[in-house]
PDB file of C-alpha atoms in Angstrom:
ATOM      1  CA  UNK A 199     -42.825   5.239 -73.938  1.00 43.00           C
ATOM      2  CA  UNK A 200     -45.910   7.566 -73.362  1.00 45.00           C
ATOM      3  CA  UNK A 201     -46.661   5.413 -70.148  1.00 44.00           C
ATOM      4  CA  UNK A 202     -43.191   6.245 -68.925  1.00 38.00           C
ATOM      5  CA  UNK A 203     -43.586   9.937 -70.039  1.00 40.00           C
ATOM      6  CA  UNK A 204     -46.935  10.516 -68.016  1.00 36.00           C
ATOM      7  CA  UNK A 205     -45.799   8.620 -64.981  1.00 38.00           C
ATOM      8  CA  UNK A 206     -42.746  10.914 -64.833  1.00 34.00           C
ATOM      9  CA  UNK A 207     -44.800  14.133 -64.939  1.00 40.00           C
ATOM     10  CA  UNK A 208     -47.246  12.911 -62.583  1.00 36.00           C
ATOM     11  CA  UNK A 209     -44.711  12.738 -60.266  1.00 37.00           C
ATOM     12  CA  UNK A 210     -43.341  15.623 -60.918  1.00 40.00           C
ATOM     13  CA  UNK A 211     -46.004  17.377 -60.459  1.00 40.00           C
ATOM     14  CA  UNK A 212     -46.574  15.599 -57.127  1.00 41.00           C
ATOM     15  CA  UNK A 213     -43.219  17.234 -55.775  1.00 42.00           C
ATOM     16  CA  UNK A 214     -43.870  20.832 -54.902  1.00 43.00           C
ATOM     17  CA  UNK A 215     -47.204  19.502 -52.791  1.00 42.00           C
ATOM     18  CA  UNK A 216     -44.388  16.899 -51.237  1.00 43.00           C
ATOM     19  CA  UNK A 217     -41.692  19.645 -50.339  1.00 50.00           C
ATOM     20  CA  UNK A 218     -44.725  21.690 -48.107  1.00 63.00           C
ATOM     21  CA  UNK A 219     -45.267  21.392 -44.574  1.00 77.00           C
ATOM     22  CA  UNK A 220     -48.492  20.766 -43.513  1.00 91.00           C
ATOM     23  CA  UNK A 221     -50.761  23.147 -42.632  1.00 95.00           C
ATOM     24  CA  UNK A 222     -50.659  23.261 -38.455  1.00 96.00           C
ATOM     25  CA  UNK A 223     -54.062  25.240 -37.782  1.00 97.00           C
ATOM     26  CA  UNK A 224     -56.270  24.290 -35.122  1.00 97.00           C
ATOM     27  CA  UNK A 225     -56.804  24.091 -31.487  1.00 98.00           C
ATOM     28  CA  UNK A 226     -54.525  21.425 -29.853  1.00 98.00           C
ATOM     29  CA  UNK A 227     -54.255  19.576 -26.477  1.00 98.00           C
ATOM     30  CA  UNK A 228     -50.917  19.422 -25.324  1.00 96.00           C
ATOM     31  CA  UNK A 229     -49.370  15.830 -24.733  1.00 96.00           C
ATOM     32  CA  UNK A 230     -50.615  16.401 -20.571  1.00 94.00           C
ATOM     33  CA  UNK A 231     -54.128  17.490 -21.807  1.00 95.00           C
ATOM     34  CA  UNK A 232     -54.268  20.679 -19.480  1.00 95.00           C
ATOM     35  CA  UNK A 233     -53.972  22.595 -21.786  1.00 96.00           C
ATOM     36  CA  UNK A 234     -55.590  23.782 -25.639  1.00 98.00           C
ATOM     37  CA  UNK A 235     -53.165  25.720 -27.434  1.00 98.00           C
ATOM     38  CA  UNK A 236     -54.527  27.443 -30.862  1.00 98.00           C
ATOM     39  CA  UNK A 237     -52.298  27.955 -33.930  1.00 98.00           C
ATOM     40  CA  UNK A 238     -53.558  30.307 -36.999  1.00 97.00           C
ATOM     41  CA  UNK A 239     -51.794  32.447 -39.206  1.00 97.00           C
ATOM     42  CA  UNK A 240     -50.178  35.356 -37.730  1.00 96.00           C
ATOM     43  CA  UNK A 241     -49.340  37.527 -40.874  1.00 94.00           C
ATOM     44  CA  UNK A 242     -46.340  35.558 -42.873  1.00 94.00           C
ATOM     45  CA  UNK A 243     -45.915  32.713 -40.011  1.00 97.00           C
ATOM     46  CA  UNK A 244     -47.905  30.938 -37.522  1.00 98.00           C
ATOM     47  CA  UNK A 245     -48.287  31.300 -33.746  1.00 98.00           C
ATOM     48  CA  UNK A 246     -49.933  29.623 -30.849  1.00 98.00           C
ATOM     49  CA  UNK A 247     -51.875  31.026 -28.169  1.00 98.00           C
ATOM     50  CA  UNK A 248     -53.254  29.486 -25.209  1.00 98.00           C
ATOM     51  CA  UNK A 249     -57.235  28.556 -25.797  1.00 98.00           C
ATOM     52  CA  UNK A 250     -57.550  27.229 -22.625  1.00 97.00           C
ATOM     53  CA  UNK A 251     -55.598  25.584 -19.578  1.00 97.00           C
ATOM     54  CA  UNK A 252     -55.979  24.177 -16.342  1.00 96.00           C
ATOM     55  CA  UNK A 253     -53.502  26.684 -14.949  1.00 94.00           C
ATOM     56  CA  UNK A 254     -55.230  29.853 -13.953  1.00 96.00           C
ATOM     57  CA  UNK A 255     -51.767  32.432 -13.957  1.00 97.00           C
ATOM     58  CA  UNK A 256     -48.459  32.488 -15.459  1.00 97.00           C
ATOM     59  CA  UNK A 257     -46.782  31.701 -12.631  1.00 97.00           C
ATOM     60  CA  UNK A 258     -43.598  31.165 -13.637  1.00 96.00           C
ATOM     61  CA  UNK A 259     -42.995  33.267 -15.955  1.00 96.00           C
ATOM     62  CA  UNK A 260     -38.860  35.213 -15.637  1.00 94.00           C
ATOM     63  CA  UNK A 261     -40.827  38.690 -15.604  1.00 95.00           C
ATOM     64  CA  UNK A 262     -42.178  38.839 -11.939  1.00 96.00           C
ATOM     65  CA  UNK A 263     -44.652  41.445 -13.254  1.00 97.00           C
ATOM     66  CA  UNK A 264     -46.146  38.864 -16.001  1.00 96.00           C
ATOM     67  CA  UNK A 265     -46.656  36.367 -13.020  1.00 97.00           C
ATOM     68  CA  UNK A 266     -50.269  37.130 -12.190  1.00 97.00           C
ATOM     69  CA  UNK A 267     -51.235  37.287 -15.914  1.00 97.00           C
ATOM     70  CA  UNK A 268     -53.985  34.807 -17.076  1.00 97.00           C
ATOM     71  CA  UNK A 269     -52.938  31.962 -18.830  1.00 97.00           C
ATOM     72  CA  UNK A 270     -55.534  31.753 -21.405  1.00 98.00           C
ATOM     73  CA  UNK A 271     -54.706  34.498 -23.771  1.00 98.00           C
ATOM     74  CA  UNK A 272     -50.850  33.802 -23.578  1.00 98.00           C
ATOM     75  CA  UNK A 273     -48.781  33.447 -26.976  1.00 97.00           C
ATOM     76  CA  UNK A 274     -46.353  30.472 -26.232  1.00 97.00           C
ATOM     77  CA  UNK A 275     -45.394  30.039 -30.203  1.00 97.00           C
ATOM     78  CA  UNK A 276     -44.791  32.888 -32.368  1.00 98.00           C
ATOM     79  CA  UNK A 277     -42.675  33.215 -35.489  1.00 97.00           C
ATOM     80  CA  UNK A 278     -43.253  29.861 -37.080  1.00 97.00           C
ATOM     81  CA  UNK A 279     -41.898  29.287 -40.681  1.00 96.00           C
ATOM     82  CA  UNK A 280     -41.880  26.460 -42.750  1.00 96.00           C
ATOM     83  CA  UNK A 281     -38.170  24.940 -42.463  1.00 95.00           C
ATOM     84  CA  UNK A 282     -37.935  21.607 -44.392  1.00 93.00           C
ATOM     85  CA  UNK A 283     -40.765  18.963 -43.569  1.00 93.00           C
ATOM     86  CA  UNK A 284     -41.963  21.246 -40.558  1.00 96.00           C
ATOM     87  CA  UNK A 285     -41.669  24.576 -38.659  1.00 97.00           C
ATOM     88  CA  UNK A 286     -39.174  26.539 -36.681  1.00 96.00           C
ATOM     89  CA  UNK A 287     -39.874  29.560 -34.153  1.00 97.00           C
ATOM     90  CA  UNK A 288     -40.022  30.291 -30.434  1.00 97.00           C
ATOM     91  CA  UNK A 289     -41.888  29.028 -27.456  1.00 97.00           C
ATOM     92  CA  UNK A 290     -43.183  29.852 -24.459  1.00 96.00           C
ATOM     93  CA  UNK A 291     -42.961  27.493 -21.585  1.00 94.00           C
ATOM     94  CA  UNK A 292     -45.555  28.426 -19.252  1.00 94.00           C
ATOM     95  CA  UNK A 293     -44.525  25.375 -16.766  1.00 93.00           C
ATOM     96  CA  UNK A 294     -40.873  26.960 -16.463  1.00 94.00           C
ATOM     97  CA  UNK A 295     -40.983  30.524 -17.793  1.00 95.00           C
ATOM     98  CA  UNK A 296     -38.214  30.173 -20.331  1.00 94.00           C
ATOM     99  CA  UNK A 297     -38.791  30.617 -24.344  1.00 95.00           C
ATOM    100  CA  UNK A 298     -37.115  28.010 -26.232  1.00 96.00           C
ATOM    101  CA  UNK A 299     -35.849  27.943 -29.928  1.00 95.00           C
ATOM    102  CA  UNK A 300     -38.809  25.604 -31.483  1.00 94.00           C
ATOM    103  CA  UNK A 301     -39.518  22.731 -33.966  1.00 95.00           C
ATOM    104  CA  UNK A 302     -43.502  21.711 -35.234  1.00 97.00           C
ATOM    105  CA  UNK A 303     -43.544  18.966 -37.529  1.00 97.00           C
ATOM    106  CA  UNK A 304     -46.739  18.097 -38.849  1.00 97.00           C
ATOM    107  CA  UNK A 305     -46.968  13.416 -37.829  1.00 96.00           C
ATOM    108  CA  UNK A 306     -50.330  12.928 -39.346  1.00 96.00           C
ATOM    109  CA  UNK A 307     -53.546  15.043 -39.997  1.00 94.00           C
ATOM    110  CA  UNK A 308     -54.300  14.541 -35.735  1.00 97.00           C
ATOM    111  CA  UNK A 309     -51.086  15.022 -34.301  1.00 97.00           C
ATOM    112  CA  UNK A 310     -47.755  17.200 -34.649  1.00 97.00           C
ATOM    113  CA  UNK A 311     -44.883  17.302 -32.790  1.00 97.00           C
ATOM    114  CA  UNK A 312     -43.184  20.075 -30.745  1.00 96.00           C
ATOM    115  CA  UNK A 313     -39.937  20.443 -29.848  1.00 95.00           C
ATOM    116  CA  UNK A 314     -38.541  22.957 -27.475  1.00 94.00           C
ATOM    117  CA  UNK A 315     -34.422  23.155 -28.035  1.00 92.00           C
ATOM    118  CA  UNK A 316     -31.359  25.230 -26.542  1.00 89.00           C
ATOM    119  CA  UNK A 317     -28.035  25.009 -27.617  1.00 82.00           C
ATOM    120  CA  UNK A 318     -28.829  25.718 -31.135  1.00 77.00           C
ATOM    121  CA  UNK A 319     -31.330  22.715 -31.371  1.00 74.00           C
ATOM    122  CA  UNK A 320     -28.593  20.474 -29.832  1.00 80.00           C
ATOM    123  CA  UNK A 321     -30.635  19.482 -27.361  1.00 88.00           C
ATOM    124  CA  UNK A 322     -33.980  19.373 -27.651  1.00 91.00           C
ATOM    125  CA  UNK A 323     -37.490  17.925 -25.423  1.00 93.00           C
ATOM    126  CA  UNK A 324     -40.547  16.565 -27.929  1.00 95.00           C
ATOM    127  CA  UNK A 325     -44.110  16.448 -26.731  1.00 96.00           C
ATOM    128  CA  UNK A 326     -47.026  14.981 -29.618  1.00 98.00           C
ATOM    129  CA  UNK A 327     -50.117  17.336 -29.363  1.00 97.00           C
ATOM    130  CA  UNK A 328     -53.177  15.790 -30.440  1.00 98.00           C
ATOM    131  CA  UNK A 329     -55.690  17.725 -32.551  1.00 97.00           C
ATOM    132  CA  UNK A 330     -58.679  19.366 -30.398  1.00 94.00           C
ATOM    133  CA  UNK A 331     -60.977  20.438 -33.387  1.00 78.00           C
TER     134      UNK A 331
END
């Protein structure tokens, strides 16, 4: 009876650490590897900026006057909060200038997986970003 007791508060104690998302910090390479993308805290949520990238200017960004930015510096994720077993925010598309409604989901300790979605998250294209640092 006391076995059965201690294995039942070990696991509940085990829950609340099972219910968080996993920390996403760190410099990533995106699934092309041209670019390093770095997530910290950003007050209550986490965001993303471009570390560094083999494009030079943001191109194709909708704003015509954002076009001749630099890349590097550029926040493509902002407003991440934990949402089940991952994250959900916005992102920046640097390739096609459009933000997207956005899913991070934590696979293993040296890759997560992003998720750019419209419709509501109806539709939605996944890339696995491996861990830089």
């Amino acid at each position: 009876m006391k076995q059965a007791i201690l294995a039942l508060s070990l696991v509940m104690l085990t829950l609340p650490a099972q219910a968080q998302s996993a920390d996403p910090s760190g410099t990533w390479l995106t699934q092309s590897g041209d670019t390093r993308v770095r997530i910290a805290k950003c007050g209550a949520e986490y965001c993303g900026t471009i570390a560094a990238s083999t494009f030079q200017k943001d191109t194709n960004n909708a704003d015509p006057k954002l076009r001749d930015r630099n890349i590097v510096g550029v926040r493509m994720i902002w407003d991440l909060k934990p949402e089940g077993d991952g994250y959900t925010g916005q992102l920046y598309n640097p390739q096609d200038g459009k933000t997207y409604t956005g899913k991070l989901k934590m696979t293993s300790a040296k890759t997560l997986q992003l998720s750019g979605c419209v419709f509501g998250g109806l539709i939605c294209k996944s890339q696995t970003w491996t861990k830089a640092n």
